[in-house]
Short mmCIF file of C-alpha atoms in Angstrom, two decimals:
data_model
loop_
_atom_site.label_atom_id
_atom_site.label_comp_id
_atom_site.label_asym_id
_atom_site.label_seq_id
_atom_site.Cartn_x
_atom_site.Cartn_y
_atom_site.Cartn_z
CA UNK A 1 -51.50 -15.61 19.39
CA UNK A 2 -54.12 -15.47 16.80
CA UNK A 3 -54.52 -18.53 14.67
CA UNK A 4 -54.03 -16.57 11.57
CA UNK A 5 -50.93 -14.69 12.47
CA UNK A 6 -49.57 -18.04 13.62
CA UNK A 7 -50.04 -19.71 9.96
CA UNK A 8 -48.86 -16.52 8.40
CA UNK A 9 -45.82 -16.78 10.67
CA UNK A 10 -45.32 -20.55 10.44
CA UNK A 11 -45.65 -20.21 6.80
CA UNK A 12 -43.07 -17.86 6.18
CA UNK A 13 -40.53 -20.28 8.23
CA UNK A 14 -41.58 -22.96 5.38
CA UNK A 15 -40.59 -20.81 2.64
CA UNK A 16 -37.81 -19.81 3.96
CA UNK A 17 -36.87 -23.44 4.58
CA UNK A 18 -37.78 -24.20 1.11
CA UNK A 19 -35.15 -21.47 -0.24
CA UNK A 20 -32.84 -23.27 1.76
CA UNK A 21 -33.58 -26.48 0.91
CA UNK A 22 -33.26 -25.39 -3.00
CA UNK A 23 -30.01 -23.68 -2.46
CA UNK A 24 -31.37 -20.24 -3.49
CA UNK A 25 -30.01 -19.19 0.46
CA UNK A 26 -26.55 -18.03 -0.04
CA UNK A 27 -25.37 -19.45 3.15
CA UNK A 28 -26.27 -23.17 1.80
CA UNK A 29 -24.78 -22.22 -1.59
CA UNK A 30 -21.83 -24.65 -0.62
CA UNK A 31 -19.41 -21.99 1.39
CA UNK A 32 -19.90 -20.46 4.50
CA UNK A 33 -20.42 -17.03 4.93
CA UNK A 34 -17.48 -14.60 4.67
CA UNK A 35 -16.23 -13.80 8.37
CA UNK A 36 -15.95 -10.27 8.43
CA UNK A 37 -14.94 -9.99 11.90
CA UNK A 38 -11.97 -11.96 11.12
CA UNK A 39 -10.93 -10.22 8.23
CA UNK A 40 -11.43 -6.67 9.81
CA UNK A 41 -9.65 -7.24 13.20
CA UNK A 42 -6.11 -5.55 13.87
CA UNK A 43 -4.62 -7.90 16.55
CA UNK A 44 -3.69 -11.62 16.46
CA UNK A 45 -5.92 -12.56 19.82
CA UNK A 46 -8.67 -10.87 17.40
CA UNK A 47 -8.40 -12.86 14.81
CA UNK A 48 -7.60 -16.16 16.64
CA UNK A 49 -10.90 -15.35 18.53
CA UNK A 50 -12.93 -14.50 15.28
CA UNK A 51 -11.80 -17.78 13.84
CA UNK A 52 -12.98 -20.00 16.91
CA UNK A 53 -9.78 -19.92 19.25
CA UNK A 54 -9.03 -19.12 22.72
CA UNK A 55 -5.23 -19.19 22.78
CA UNK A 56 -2.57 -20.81 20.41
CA UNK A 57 0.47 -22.05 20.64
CA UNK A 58 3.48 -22.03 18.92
CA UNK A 59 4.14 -25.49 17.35
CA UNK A 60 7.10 -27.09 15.03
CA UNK A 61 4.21 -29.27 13.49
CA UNK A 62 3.13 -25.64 11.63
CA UNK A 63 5.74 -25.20 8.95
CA UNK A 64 6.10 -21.52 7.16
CA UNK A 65 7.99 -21.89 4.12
CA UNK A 66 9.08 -17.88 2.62
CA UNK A 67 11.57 -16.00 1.61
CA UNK A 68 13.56 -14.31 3.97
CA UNK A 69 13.52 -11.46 1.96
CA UNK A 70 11.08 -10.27 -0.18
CA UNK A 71 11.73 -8.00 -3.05
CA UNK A 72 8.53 -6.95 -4.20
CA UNK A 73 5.97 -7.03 -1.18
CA UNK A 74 3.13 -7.35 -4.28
CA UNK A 75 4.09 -11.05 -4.17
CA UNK A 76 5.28 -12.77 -1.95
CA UNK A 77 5.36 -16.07 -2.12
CA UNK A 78 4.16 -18.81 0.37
CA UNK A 79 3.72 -22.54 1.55
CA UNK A 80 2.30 -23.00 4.52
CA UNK A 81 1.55 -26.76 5.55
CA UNK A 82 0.69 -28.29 8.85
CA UNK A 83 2.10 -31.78 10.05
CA UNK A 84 -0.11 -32.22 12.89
CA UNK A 85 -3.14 -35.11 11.89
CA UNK A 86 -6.36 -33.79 11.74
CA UNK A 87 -5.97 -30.83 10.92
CA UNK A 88 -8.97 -28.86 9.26
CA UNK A 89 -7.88 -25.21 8.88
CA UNK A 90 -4.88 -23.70 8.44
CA UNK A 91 -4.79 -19.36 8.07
CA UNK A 92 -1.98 -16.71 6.50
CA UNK A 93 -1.36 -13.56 8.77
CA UNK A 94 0.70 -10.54 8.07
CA UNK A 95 0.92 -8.43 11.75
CA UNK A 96 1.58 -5.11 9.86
CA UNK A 97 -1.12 -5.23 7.02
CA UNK A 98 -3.65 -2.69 7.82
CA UNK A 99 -5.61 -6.23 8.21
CA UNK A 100 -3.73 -8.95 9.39
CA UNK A 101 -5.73 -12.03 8.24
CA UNK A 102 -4.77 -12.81 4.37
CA UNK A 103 -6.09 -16.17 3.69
CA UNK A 104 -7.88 -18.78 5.80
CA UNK A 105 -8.59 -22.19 4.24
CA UNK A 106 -11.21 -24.78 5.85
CA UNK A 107 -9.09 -28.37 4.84
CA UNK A 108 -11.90 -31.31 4.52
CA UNK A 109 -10.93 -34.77 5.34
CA UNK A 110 -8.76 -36.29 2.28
CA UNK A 111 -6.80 -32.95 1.31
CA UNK A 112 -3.50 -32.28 2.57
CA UNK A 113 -2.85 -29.52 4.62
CA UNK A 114 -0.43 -27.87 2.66
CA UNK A 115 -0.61 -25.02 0.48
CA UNK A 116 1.10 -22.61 -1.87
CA UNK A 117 -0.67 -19.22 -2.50
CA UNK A 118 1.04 -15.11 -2.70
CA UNK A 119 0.22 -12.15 -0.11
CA UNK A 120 0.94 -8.74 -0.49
CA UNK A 121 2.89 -7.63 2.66
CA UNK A 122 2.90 -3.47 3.46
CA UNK A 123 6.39 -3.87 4.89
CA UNK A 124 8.42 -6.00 6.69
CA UNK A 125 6.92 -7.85 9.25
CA UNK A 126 5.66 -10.84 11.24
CA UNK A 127 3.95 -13.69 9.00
CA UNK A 128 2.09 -16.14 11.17
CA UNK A 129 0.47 -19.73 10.02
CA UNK A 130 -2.30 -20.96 12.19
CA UNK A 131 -3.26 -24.16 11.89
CA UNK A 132 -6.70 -25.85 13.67
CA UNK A 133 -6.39 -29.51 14.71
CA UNK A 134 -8.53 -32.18 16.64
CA UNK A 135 -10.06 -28.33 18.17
CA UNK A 136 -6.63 -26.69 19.39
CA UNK A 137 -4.79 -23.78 17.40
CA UNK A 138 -1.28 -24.29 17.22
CA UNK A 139 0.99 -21.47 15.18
CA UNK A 140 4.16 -20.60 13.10
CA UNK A 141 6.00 -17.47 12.99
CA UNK A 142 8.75 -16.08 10.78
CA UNK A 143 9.99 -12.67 9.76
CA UNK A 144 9.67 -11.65 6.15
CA UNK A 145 11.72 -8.55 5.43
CA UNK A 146 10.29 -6.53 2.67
CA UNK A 147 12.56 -4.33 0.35
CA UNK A 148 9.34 -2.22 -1.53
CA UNK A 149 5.87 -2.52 -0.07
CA UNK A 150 3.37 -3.92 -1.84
CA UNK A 151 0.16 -1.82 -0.85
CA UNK A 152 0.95 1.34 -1.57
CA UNK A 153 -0.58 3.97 -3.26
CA UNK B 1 -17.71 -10.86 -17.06
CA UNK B 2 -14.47 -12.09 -15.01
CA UNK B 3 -11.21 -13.33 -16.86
CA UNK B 4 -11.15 -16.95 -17.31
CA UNK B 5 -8.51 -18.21 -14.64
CA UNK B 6 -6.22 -21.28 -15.53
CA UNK B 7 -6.29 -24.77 -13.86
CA UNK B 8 -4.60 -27.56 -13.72
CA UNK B 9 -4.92 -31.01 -11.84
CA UNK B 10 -2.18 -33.54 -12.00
CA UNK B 11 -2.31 -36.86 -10.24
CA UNK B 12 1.07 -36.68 -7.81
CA UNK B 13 1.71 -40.01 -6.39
CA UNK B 14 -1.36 -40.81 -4.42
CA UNK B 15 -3.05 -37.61 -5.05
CA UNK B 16 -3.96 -34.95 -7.41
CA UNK B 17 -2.16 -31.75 -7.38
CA UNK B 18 -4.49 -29.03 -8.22
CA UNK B 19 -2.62 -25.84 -9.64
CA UNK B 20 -5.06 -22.49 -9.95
CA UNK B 21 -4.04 -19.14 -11.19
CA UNK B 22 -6.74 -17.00 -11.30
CA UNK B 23 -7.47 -13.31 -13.04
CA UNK B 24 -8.88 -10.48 -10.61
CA UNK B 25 -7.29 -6.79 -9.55
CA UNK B 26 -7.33 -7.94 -5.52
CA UNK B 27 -8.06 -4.23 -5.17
CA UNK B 28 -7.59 -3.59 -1.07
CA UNK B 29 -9.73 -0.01 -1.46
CA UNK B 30 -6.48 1.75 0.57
CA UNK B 31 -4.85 2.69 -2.69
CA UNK B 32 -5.54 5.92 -4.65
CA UNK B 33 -5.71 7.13 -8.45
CA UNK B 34 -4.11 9.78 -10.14
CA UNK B 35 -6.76 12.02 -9.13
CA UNK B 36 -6.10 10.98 -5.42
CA UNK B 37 -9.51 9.39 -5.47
CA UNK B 38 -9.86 6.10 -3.57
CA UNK B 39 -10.28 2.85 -5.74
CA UNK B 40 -13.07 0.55 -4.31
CA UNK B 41 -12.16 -2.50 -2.50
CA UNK B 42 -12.41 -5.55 -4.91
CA UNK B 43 -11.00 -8.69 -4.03
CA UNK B 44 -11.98 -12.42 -4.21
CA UNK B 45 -13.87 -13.31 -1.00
CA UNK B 46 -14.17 -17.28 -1.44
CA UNK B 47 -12.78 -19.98 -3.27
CA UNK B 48 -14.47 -23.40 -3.75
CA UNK B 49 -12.62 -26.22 -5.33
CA UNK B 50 -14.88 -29.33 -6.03
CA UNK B 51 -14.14 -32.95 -6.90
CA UNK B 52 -17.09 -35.14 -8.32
CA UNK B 53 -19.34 -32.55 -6.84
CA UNK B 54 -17.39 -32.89 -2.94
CA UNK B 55 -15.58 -30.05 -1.90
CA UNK B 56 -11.65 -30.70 -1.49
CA UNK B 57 -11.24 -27.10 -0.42
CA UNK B 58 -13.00 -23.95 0.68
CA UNK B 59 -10.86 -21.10 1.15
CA UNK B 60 -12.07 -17.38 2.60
CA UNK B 61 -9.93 -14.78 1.34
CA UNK B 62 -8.90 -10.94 2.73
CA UNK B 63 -7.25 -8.23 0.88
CA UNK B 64 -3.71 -9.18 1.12
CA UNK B 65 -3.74 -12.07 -1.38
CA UNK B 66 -2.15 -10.81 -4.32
CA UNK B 67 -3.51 -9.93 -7.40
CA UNK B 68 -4.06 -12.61 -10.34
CA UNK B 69 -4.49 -15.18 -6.78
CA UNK B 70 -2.08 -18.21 -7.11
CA UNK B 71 -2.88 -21.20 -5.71
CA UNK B 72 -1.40 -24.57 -4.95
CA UNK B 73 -2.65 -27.91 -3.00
CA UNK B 74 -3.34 -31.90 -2.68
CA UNK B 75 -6.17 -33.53 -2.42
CA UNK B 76 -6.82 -37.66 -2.39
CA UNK B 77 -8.86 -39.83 -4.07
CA UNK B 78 -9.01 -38.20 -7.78
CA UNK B 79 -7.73 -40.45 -10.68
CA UNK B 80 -7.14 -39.63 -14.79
CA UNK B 81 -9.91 -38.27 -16.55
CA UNK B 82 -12.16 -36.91 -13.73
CA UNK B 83 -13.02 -33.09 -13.55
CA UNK B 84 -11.81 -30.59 -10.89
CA UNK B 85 -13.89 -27.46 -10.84
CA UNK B 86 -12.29 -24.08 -8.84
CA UNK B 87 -15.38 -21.46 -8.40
CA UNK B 88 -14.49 -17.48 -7.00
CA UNK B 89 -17.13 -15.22 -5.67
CA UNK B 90 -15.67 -11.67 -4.81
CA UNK B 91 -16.59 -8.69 -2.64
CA UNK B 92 -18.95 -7.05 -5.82
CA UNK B 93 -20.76 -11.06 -6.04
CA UNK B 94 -19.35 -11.58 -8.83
CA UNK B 95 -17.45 -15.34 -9.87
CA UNK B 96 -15.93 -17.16 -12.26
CA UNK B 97 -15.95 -21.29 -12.24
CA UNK B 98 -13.67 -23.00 -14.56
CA UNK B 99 -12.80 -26.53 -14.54
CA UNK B 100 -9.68 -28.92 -15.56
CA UNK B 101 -9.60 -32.71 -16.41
CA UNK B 102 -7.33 -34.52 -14.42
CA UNK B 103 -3.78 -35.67 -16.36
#
């Protein structure tokens, strides 16, 4: 390698670093990246896997609070909280949405993981709460019956 | 320029309860106008709530949150008079930030 094209090279690294450093990079400006993968797969194991997981269990420490019937899938209503300590993530999946993941939220030290928040649901279906803690996904599941869909068109 | 969204943070025993409704169509880009053309995916990507400048929650979003997002949690060590901000950036890059004192 020429000496030149090595500066020229090395220099670009610096300002990159530099855009970084002054928060200019959008993947320093505070959140991470969006994970498209995650959002965009079909399947449970997809998701789990897009979000960091091998396999998950089911666990009572993962509580799914919902209607058991929903009369307007536009808005549905949810609180989905985990019990377990330590945990830092907790998602919102609806199995029959054309994309299953609906929400995931990253839970720093000193904020309870419990949350209220409203999903659209397509039609009756699955709803599953996964929950992250000291590395191992554990999950919820409950039926939600849907009376008129909520993503139609 | 986004709809202001409306915030609240009250202190709830030994934390602060931090209460967000936000304005934005959550359009999933599957749904069709009269003219049976599709309408473009728009929807609120990420969600930043910060706390003396330390982030007490960052949330990624998908399509099925509803429109005009609701949102509901705890987080410790806020007291009276301190500021909770709640930023959105959506699939177009656009945000919002809006902030509420602490009651």
């Amino acid at each position: 390698m020429q000496r030149r094209d090595f500066l020229r090279q090395g220099g670009g690294a610096g300002a990159m670093a530099a855009l970084v450093a002054a928060g200019w990079w959008p993947a320093m400006a505070g959140a991470a990246e969006w994970n498209r993968v995650a959002f965009e797969a079909k399947k449970f194991e997809d998701v789990l896997k897009a979000l960091g997981g091998a396999d998950a269990k089911a666990s009572g420490d993962v509580v799914l609070v919902a209607p058991e019937i929903a009369e307007n899938g536009a808005v549905v209503p949810l609180q989905i909280s985990s019990r377990s300590p330590a945990t830092d993530m907790l998602a919102v999946l609806v199995e029959k949405n054309p994309n299953m993941l609906a929400a995931v939220f990253e839970v720093p030290d000193g904020t309870v993981a419990d949350f209220q928040t409203r999903v659209k649901m397509a039609q009756t279906s699955n709803v599953f709460v996964l929950a992250r803690s000291g590395g191992r996904y554990l999950y919820a599941v409950k039926e939600i019956k849907v009376t008129l869909g909520g993503c139609g068109g | 320029m986004a709809n202001p969204m409306k915030v609240r943070a009250v202190v709830d025993g030994d934390a602060v309860q931090v209460k967000a409704l936000m304005s934005h169509v959550m359009e999933t880009g599957r749904r069709t106008n009269d003219k049976g053309e599709t309408i473009p995916a728009h929807f609120i990507q990420q969600v930043t709530v910060t706390h003396n400048g330390r982030v007490v929650l960052s949330a990624q979003w998908g399509t099925s949150v509803s429109a005009n997002p609701f949102l509901s949690f705890r987080f410790r060590g806020g007291t009276k008079g301190e500021t909770v901000k709640v930023t959105w950036v959506d699939s177009k890059g656009d945000s919002r930030t809006d902030e509420a004192t602490i009651t």
